[in-house]
Amino acid sequence: MLAFKKQIGYLLSPLTGLDPEEITSLLEVPPEPGLGEYAFPCYILARSQKRPPQVISAELAAKIEPADYMEKAKSAGPYLNFYINKAHLFSRLLPEIIELGPGYGHSDVGQGRTVVIDYSAPNIAKPFGIGHLRSTVIGSSLYRLYQAMGYRVVGINHLGDWGTQFGKLITAYRRWGDSSRLEKDPVHYLFDLYVLFHKEAEKDPNLEEEARSWFRNLEMNDAEAVELWERFRSLSLAEFKRLYNFLGIHFDSYQGESFYNNLLEETIKKVVDKGLAKESQGALIVDLEPYGMPPCLLRKKDGATLYITRDLAAAIYRYEQYRFHKLLYVVGSEQTLHFKQLFKILELMGYHWAQNCVHIPFGLIHFKEGRMSTREGRIVFLEDVLNRALELAHNIIKEKNPDLVDKEKAARMVGLGAVIFGDLINDRVKDIEFDWDKVLDFSGETAPYVQYAHARISSIFRKAAQEGEDLSSFAAQNLAALQEKGFLTSPEEEQLVITLARFSEQVAQAAEGYRPSYVARYLVELARDFNKFYHNCPVLGTDEDLRKVRLMLIKGVQIVLRNGLELLGIEAPEEM
Ligand code: ARG
């Protein structure tokens, strides 16, 4: 489809005086089938030409000659609709998909430029909750998407491993701590301590002051404070890493908040030297009122630094380190103001690259229990979610496919897939209502639905191989010749090929718009088109040529399903 778009650009450019790139960016997808694959809105030209758009559209339509992908151009009111030559498409597309295999859908627009992605970033000493799961799966998919677009990607886990919560934890641990419980289950135990601290602090307000003073000690390198902090950090990190491993998620760096501690003085000095900071009641602030934002606190009056101070240092460090083309922060929408302030201060400091920093916000995730709050202890643990996913998937698979040999493996792929896909298919910025029945529904807009289409195709190929079908020479087949015999012309087949052809464009748009949901939605459509095809068009029980063409077609579908799932961080089972 990209090739078709390009061709439209080249054909229309001399006729309109617009750049080919401009034309392709103006192309729209017609709202209903039968209107061609792309439409060019002629009212864009109406003003400069001082003529009605429908006249321009009719005139252009008469001038477009069919060639290659171009079957015809037809005027429809102010729009000029383009119809793709399906025979031409089929004969190029399928061999290309099969030849490129896992690389199909990728491009080199990135040209090796660097994109840094800050994602996941759970807070040590608070559990890895389901809220951080959103950042993790969205960030990890963006990582894969940008890599597929030819960028060098650096994934950073900006661990929440510094801050006043450590004062609270140290206080709680020194008063009530139990070393063996800490070793045994650090994440849950530290969370229990955190909750306990807040409960006790309601009765005894002195605790808050004690916690502040322990955090101060920590910032002053007090040996006892540092030792406890180290212990909390390393135990929690080991636990997080285990979960990432299980989820198949990768980071290039775990430089969290504490990493920037020795850069903070320098960073604050830079802000001061630019004349941006001022004292206010003993604290150091940046006044952002001229930009319609509340002031930003850089240093409290007791000398303690803040989350945003560390983020300032981190951004500057990252630019020096990576010279990024873009720096993406995958963080919930509740931190929108934080990032606006951060980017504004960087801009005021004169960093031209501040404009390449992007906050990628996302909405909340609701379980039936209501909004999760770390302080009150009502929280859904990621680990529990994953265990439940595996268990439910296992039950379903046992029932649907009792003969399957490795049910554990299939349950892992399907269970994790369901959780990841159940998140990614949603428009990122919207809140999600997480419902187990919905994400595991084999006929819904879910991972299992897409995975099942993939497994089904794999099983067709297993059978074909048993029947002695030689699949190796497929790409060499002269598809065009077969196509001339009238193959692949049923509506289901045509639809399936057209959908296949859209993949590369969807991937590019998902990366550009920071929206893995485009890929997820696309995969549901492709699986649906495949199912319709499969329902109406037998593959194996047909005569030789037709069988070859159809096998080639579903090979293409299998590759695209697999590549698409891969971009979301989901595995494609051979059987399930
Ligand atoms: N740890 C933070 C939180 O859980 C998220 C950090 C995001 N990254 C950043 N550079 N601020 O809220």
XYZ file of C-alpha atoms and ligand atoms in Angstrom:
588
model
C 0.000 0.000 0.000
C 2.902 2.308 0.708
C 4.113 1.659 -2.814
C 0.675 2.545 -4.151
C 0.618 5.742 -2.120
C 4.023 6.684 -3.443
C 2.859 6.069 -6.975
C -0.139 8.335 -6.428
C 2.224 11.011 -5.187
C 4.377 10.771 -8.283
C 1.422 10.720 -10.661
C -0.369 13.657 -9.070
C 2.650 15.829 -8.426
C 3.147 17.183 -11.982
C -0.619 17.600 -12.367
C -1.073 19.628 -9.184
C 2.244 21.309 -8.558
C 2.399 19.776 -5.049
C 5.318 17.717 -3.710
C 4.822 13.946 -3.848
C 5.328 13.773 -0.061
C 2.742 16.440 0.506
C 0.267 14.545 -1.644
C 0.797 11.261 0.173
C 0.334 12.971 3.501
C -2.988 14.416 2.315
C -4.403 11.079 1.146
C -7.356 9.813 3.108
C -8.871 6.377 3.428
C -12.411 6.461 1.972
C -15.116 5.872 4.570
C -16.700 2.842 2.894
C -15.700 -0.022 0.633
C -16.189 0.417 -3.097
C -14.657 3.887 -3.110
C -11.140 2.694 -3.770
C -8.191 2.489 -1.411
C -7.240 6.161 -1.150
C -8.892 9.511 -1.756
C -7.305 12.832 -2.506
C -9.318 15.839 -1.242
C -9.370 18.306 -4.145
C -10.672 21.253 -2.122
C -7.034 21.683 -1.091
C -6.444 22.908 -4.646
C -9.738 24.756 -5.058
C -8.610 27.900 -3.331
C -5.370 28.458 -5.235
C -6.947 27.498 -8.546
C -10.157 29.412 -7.833
C -12.249 26.590 -9.269
C -14.760 24.236 -7.658
C -13.126 21.053 -6.277
C -15.440 18.705 -8.196
C -14.291 20.247 -11.482
C -10.650 19.784 -10.505
C -11.317 16.224 -9.399
C -13.024 15.315 -12.697
C -10.222 16.874 -14.689
C -7.512 15.039 -12.771
C -9.377 11.726 -13.055
C -9.314 12.014 -16.849
C -5.571 12.570 -16.857
C -4.500 9.589 -14.712
C -3.415 6.613 -16.786
C -3.535 3.098 -15.362
C -0.095 1.609 -14.728
C 1.534 -0.647 -12.105
C -0.532 -0.334 -8.921
C -2.912 2.195 -10.462
C -6.025 0.534 -11.739
C -8.065 3.695 -12.099
C -8.767 7.086 -10.618
C -12.410 8.091 -10.302
C -13.859 11.422 -9.388
C -16.386 11.466 -6.532
C -17.514 15.036 -5.862
C -14.620 16.972 -4.355
C -12.604 13.765 -3.916
C -10.465 11.880 -6.349
C -10.576 8.171 -5.513
C -7.807 5.756 -6.400
C -8.356 2.051 -6.980
C -5.514 -0.374 -6.654
C -4.724 -2.943 -9.312
C -5.173 -6.091 -7.264
C -3.391 -8.430 -9.651
C -0.345 -6.203 -9.514
C -0.574 -5.941 -5.739
C -0.940 -9.695 -5.226
C 1.942 -10.573 -7.449
C 4.303 -8.238 -5.569
C 3.043 -8.328 -2.036
C 3.014 -12.022 -1.195
C 6.507 -12.809 -2.493
C 7.772 -9.725 -0.668
C 6.228 -10.726 2.657
C 7.543 -14.254 2.339
C 10.986 -13.145 1.319
C 11.366 -10.565 4.100
C 9.763 -12.794 6.724
C 10.414 -11.393 10.212
C 11.662 -8.120 8.672
C 8.443 -7.504 6.785
C 6.757 -4.293 7.937
C 10.042 -2.779 9.084
C 11.653 0.242 7.485
C 14.732 2.399 7.768
C 13.159 5.832 8.227
C 15.000 6.124 11.541
C 18.384 5.901 9.824
C 20.039 4.871 13.033
C 19.041 7.999 14.946
C 18.606 7.465 18.661
C 15.319 7.336 20.511
C 15.530 7.072 24.277
C 12.463 5.622 25.969
C 11.872 6.020 29.697
C 9.336 3.404 30.768
C 8.135 1.147 33.542
C 10.022 2.968 36.339
C 8.383 1.345 39.345
C 9.055 2.723 42.785
C 11.257 0.622 44.938
C 9.722 -0.074 48.260
C 6.323 0.279 46.758
C 5.055 -2.753 44.888
C 5.057 -3.107 41.147
C 1.383 -2.482 40.707
C -0.766 -2.833 37.700
C -0.447 0.897 36.981
C 3.217 0.381 36.206
C 2.226 -2.466 33.956
C 0.721 0.056 31.567
C 3.949 2.009 31.280
C 5.861 -1.233 30.911
C 3.855 -2.727 28.077
C 3.309 0.540 26.196
C 6.979 1.471 26.532
C 8.157 -1.950 25.514
C 5.948 -1.891 22.422
C 7.204 1.580 21.471
C 10.708 0.221 21.898
C 9.966 -2.530 19.399
C 8.145 -0.197 17.016
C 10.984 2.318 16.886
C 13.502 -0.415 16.438
C 11.450 -1.711 13.525
C 11.535 1.792 12.042
C 15.317 1.707 11.960
C 16.052 3.771 15.070
C 18.645 2.926 17.662
C 16.579 2.593 20.790
C 17.736 2.940 24.377
C 15.292 1.688 26.992
C 15.735 3.202 30.428
C 14.116 2.084 33.624
C 14.137 5.274 35.704
C 13.630 3.378 38.939
C 11.981 5.269 41.768
C 14.857 4.431 44.080
C 15.184 7.750 45.901
C 12.869 10.084 47.710
C 11.070 10.698 50.977
C 9.417 7.274 50.935
C 12.788 5.838 51.907
C 12.739 7.939 55.046
C 9.401 6.354 55.873
C 10.604 2.857 55.162
C 13.772 3.228 57.168
C 11.743 4.585 60.072
C 9.261 1.732 59.855
C 11.916 -0.910 59.442
C 13.968 0.340 62.378
C 10.898 0.325 64.590
C 9.058 -2.794 63.498
C 11.192 -4.506 60.877
C 11.775 -8.236 60.566
C 14.820 -9.235 58.577
C 13.702 -12.731 57.649
C 10.363 -11.541 56.318
C 12.200 -8.937 54.284
C 14.460 -11.561 52.706
C 11.628 -13.938 52.005
C 9.239 -11.659 50.163
C 10.778 -8.182 49.888
C 8.216 -6.566 47.640
C 5.152 -7.475 49.675
C 6.903 -6.967 52.947
C 8.181 -3.490 52.133
C 4.721 -2.627 50.989
C 3.252 -3.831 54.284
C 5.776 -1.651 56.116
C 4.818 1.311 53.972
C 1.146 0.846 54.784
C 1.917 0.304 58.447
C 3.918 3.529 58.559
C 0.972 5.561 57.299
C -1.429 3.901 59.693
C 0.814 4.605 62.653
C 1.603 8.123 61.473
C -2.072 9.005 61.755
C -1.894 8.249 65.465
C 1.591 9.622 66.016
C 2.441 12.704 63.971
C 6.068 12.595 65.141
C 6.646 9.713 62.767
C 6.506 12.000 59.755
C 9.269 14.150 61.208
C 11.322 11.084 62.008
C 10.931 9.905 58.411
C 12.009 13.270 57.049
C 15.056 13.197 59.217
C 15.963 9.665 58.044
C 15.674 10.768 54.464
C 17.953 13.674 55.293
C 20.408 11.216 56.813
C 20.248 9.183 53.668
C 20.973 12.239 51.564
C 23.931 12.980 53.887
C 25.336 9.488 53.310
C 24.693 8.252 56.834
C 26.017 4.671 56.986
C 23.004 3.041 58.593
C 20.557 4.770 56.270
C 22.582 3.906 53.183
C 22.903 0.289 54.186
C 19.170 -0.164 54.636
C 18.455 1.700 51.431
C 20.878 -0.530 49.495
C 19.245 -3.604 50.904
C 15.701 -2.490 50.076
C 16.829 -1.508 46.622
C 18.692 -4.631 45.632
C 16.064 -7.012 46.996
C 13.282 -5.186 45.171
C 15.240 -4.870 41.969
C 15.902 -8.602 41.843
C 12.186 -9.157 42.160
C 11.325 -6.665 39.397
C 13.891 -8.232 37.107
C 12.322 -11.609 37.606
C 8.963 -10.210 36.493
C 10.454 -8.432 33.477
C 12.116 -11.630 32.441
C 8.879 -13.475 32.677
C 7.168 -10.803 30.581
C 9.960 -10.774 28.001
C 10.745 -7.113 28.670
C 14.179 -5.653 28.212
C 15.987 -2.515 29.443
C 19.319 -1.143 28.343
C 19.782 0.806 31.549
C 18.510 0.742 35.109
C 19.791 4.182 35.991
C 17.110 5.295 38.387
C 16.592 8.435 40.405
C 19.449 7.753 42.824
C 21.921 7.607 39.949
C 21.587 11.378 39.539
C 22.302 12.296 43.134
C 25.807 13.532 42.524
C 24.679 15.590 39.532
C 22.045 17.540 41.440
C 24.236 20.333 42.798
C 25.603 20.982 39.349
C 22.127 20.905 37.842
C 20.738 23.336 40.389
C 23.716 25.601 39.756
C 22.961 25.633 36.036
C 19.388 26.699 36.719
C 20.592 29.395 39.112
C 23.248 30.653 36.680
C 20.597 31.115 34.027
C 18.811 33.376 36.468
C 15.799 31.095 36.557
C 15.723 30.154 40.236
C 14.762 32.177 43.261
C 14.534 31.713 47.022
C 11.077 31.443 48.478
C 10.648 30.860 52.222
C 14.020 29.154 52.339
C 13.268 26.879 49.406
C 14.571 27.197 45.867
C 11.921 27.501 43.182
C 11.502 28.271 39.500
C 8.666 30.677 38.901
C 6.554 29.357 36.037
C 3.631 31.700 36.462
C 4.332 33.521 33.167
C 3.677 30.163 31.488
C 0.474 29.497 33.363
C 1.968 26.880 35.650
C 2.504 26.680 39.400
C 6.070 27.257 40.633
C 8.448 24.337 40.503
C 10.226 23.378 43.707
C 13.870 22.397 43.117
C 15.111 22.206 46.701
C 13.165 22.203 49.929
C 14.157 24.442 52.797
C 15.674 21.459 54.629
C 17.902 20.917 51.606
C 16.051 17.838 50.306
C 15.878 17.524 46.546
C 12.847 16.454 44.595
C 11.621 14.165 41.887
C 11.754 16.989 39.348
C 15.296 17.985 40.333
C 16.404 14.469 39.524
C 14.438 14.520 36.272
C 16.195 17.727 35.215
C 19.569 16.158 35.871
C 18.501 12.967 34.086
C 17.354 14.748 30.926
C 20.587 16.731 30.638
C 22.660 13.639 31.331
C 20.758 11.646 28.735
C 21.294 14.244 26.068
C 25.017 14.322 26.775
C 25.160 10.560 26.805
C 22.976 9.656 23.821
C 22.463 12.827 21.709
C 18.934 11.599 21.256
C 16.686 12.457 18.355
C 13.788 11.974 20.751
C 13.346 11.287 24.445
C 10.017 9.651 25.282
C 8.574 9.459 28.789
C 5.909 6.779 29.076
C 4.222 7.916 32.276
C 0.588 8.170 33.425
C -1.449 11.281 32.609
C -1.531 12.298 36.264
C 2.052 13.513 35.745
C 1.225 15.775 32.804
C 1.973 18.944 34.757
C 5.264 17.540 36.002
C 6.488 16.987 32.444
C 5.186 20.332 31.223
C 7.203 21.995 33.965
C 10.237 19.864 33.246
C 10.220 20.588 29.510
C 9.589 24.291 30.077
C 12.542 24.622 32.440
C 14.807 22.778 29.999
C 13.644 25.123 27.263
C 14.253 28.181 29.442
C 17.721 26.850 30.193
C 18.369 27.138 26.468
C 18.449 23.451 25.535
C 17.242 23.281 21.951
C 16.548 19.575 22.374
C 13.836 20.277 24.941
C 11.412 20.281 22.013
C 12.319 16.655 21.316
C 11.224 15.513 24.760
C 7.764 13.988 24.671
C 5.486 12.881 27.465
C 3.467 9.847 26.353
C 0.594 9.825 28.828
C -1.895 7.066 29.491
C -5.054 6.661 31.525
C -5.742 4.671 34.658
C -6.584 1.042 34.831
C -9.576 0.046 36.927
C -10.254 -3.300 38.454
C -13.515 -4.036 40.159
C -11.872 -3.025 43.449
C -11.773 0.594 42.336
C -8.840 2.939 41.930
C -5.663 1.651 43.465
C -3.960 3.637 46.112
C -0.576 2.644 47.423
C -1.003 4.340 50.742
C -4.140 2.633 51.889
C -2.884 -0.715 50.790
C -5.621 -1.373 48.249
C -3.507 -2.390 45.353
C -3.420 -5.035 42.697
C -0.029 -6.675 42.466
C 1.357 -7.373 39.040
C 2.542 -10.771 40.097
C -0.970 -11.774 41.148
C -2.357 -10.532 37.863
C 0.131 -12.600 35.893
C -0.514 -15.726 37.941
C -4.218 -15.359 37.479
C -3.792 -14.855 33.735
C -1.815 -18.059 33.449
C -4.263 -20.020 35.514
C -7.309 -18.851 33.572
C -5.583 -19.432 30.240
C -4.609 -22.902 31.364
C -8.186 -23.756 32.244
C -9.487 -22.563 28.908
C -6.842 -24.456 26.966
C -7.489 -27.654 28.927
C -11.096 -27.408 27.913
C -10.624 -26.370 24.288
C -7.668 -28.533 23.396
C -7.323 -31.415 25.854
C -4.826 -33.245 23.623
C -2.323 -30.420 23.453
C 1.038 -31.709 24.687
C 2.613 -28.595 26.182
C -0.319 -26.832 27.784
C 1.913 -24.857 30.141
C 3.691 -23.189 27.290
C 0.501 -22.322 25.453
C -1.045 -21.023 28.678
C 1.935 -18.761 29.243
C 1.763 -17.308 25.747
C -1.987 -16.881 25.827
C -2.219 -15.629 29.404
C 0.530 -13.035 29.102
C -0.664 -12.141 25.628
C -4.169 -11.513 26.954
C -2.933 -9.119 29.635
C -0.615 -7.209 27.292
C -3.068 -7.054 24.413
C -5.926 -6.194 26.784
C -3.964 -3.088 27.630
C -2.519 -2.171 24.249
C -5.707 -2.427 22.203
C -7.166 0.519 24.101
C -6.622 4.067 23.080
C -3.670 4.868 25.298
C -5.060 7.994 26.919
C -8.360 6.439 27.956
C -8.900 4.720 31.268
C -9.210 0.956 31.054
C -11.771 -1.243 32.688
C -9.890 -4.492 33.095
C -12.169 -7.487 32.794
C -10.796 -11.036 32.772
C -13.658 -12.475 30.749
C -13.132 -9.843 28.111
C -9.370 -10.116 27.663
C -9.471 -13.907 27.469
C -12.454 -14.173 25.162
C -11.335 -16.299 22.215
C -13.805 -14.592 19.908
C -13.347 -11.021 21.116
C -10.850 -8.322 20.241
C -8.175 -10.143 22.167
C -4.746 -11.733 21.989
C -6.164 -15.262 22.060
C -8.320 -14.419 19.050
C -5.304 -13.243 17.059
C -3.061 -16.001 18.397
C -5.642 -18.593 17.492
C -5.659 -17.476 13.846
C -1.890 -17.865 13.864
C -2.033 -21.322 15.432
C -4.685 -22.388 12.966
C -2.503 -21.426 10.005
C 0.419 -23.263 11.576
C -1.721 -26.364 11.824
C -2.685 -26.104 8.143
C 1.003 -26.027 7.281
C 1.723 -29.017 9.482
C -0.938 -30.933 7.602
C 0.322 -29.710 4.232
C 3.816 -30.914 5.090
C 2.437 -34.323 6.068
C 0.772 -34.478 2.674
C 4.133 -33.891 1.072
C 3.576 -30.308 -0.005
C 6.883 -28.669 -0.826
C 6.646 -25.183 0.582
C 10.170 -24.065 -0.110
C 9.654 -22.943 -3.693
C 6.620 -20.784 -2.922
C 8.208 -17.421 -3.249
C 9.495 -18.365 -6.644
C 6.054 -19.288 -7.876
C 4.863 -17.091 -10.592
C 1.938 -15.755 -8.721
C 1.005 -13.355 -11.471
C 0.505 -16.201 -13.900
C -1.643 -18.070 -11.411
C -3.551 -14.957 -10.691
C -4.360 -14.539 -14.345
C -6.098 -17.862 -14.208
C -8.585 -16.163 -11.935
C -7.210 -17.129 -8.542
C -7.566 -14.959 -5.451
C -10.527 -13.087 -6.859
C -13.223 -14.023 -4.346
C -14.257 -11.098 -2.161
C -12.754 -12.810 0.923
C -9.417 -13.314 -0.764
C -9.284 -9.806 -2.133
C -10.149 -8.352 1.239
C -7.488 -10.426 2.938
C -4.780 -9.276 0.543
C -5.794 -5.635 0.869
C -5.675 -5.911 4.642
C -2.274 -7.580 4.467
C -1.036 -4.744 2.310
C -1.950 -2.183 4.960
C 0.379 -3.598 7.590
C 3.526 -1.558 6.943
C 1.593 1.665 6.981
C -0.116 0.777 10.263
C 3.222 0.026 11.863
C 4.684 3.339 10.726
C 1.649 5.236 11.991
C 1.718 3.419 15.320
C 5.338 4.479 15.838
C 4.793 8.053 14.696
C 1.692 8.519 16.829
C 3.107 6.557 19.800
C 0.091 4.282 19.540
C 0.598 0.533 19.719
C -3.211 0.298 19.645
C -3.071 0.786 15.864
C -1.169 -2.448 15.520
C -3.437 -4.281 17.972
C -6.588 -3.179 16.161
C -5.088 -4.032 12.835
C -4.283 -7.561 14.009
C -7.869 -8.132 15.070
C -9.009 -7.071 11.608
C -6.497 -9.288 9.901
C -7.499 -12.275 12.028
C -11.138 -11.543 11.265
C -10.501 -11.331 7.529
C -8.549 -14.546 7.726
C -11.399 -16.311 9.512
C -13.885 -15.160 6.893
C -11.575 -16.363 4.167
C -11.012 -19.687 5.863
C -14.708 -20.207 6.335
C -15.429 -19.703 2.644
C -12.290 -20.861 0.872
C -10.889 -24.327 1.505
C -7.118 -24.476 1.313
C -5.910 -28.062 1.406
C -8.829 -29.788 -0.252
C -8.410 -27.958 -3.548
C -6.555 -28.694 -6.765
C -2.852 -28.122 -7.072
C -2.552 -24.539 -8.305
C -5.292 -23.098 -6.190
C -3.894 -24.867 -3.166
C -0.473 -23.339 -3.781
C -1.822 -19.846 -4.179
C -3.938 -20.101 -1.076
C -1.107 -21.568 0.950
C 1.010 -18.659 -0.160
C -1.696 -16.261 0.881
C -2.025 -17.724 4.364
C 1.744 -17.893 4.710
C 1.656 -14.122 4.254
C -1.057 -13.837 6.895
C 0.914 -15.994 9.300
C 4.037 -13.854 8.920
C 2.165 -10.602 9.402
C 0.270 -11.900 12.452
C 3.526 -13.006 13.986
C 5.372 -9.781 13.190
C 2.500 -7.696 14.492
C 2.279 -9.622 17.769
C 6.033 -9.351 18.125
C 5.789 -5.554 17.907
C 3.415 -5.673 20.855
C 5.690 -8.006 22.804
C 3.400 -11.026 22.459
C 4.341 -14.512 21.327
C 2.629 -16.322 18.472
C 1.890 -19.956 19.370
C 2.182 -22.753 16.811
C -0.587 -24.536 18.609
C -2.893 -23.707 21.483
N 8.667 6.318 39.404
C 7.714 7.240 38.850
C 6.318 6.863 39.297
O 6.053 5.724 39.552
C 7.741 7.277 37.347
C 9.024 7.766 36.738
C 8.869 8.128 35.309
N 10.061 8.637 34.701
C 10.589 9.840 34.923
N 11.717 10.146 34.333
N 9.988 10.708 35.706
O 5.468 7.710 39.376
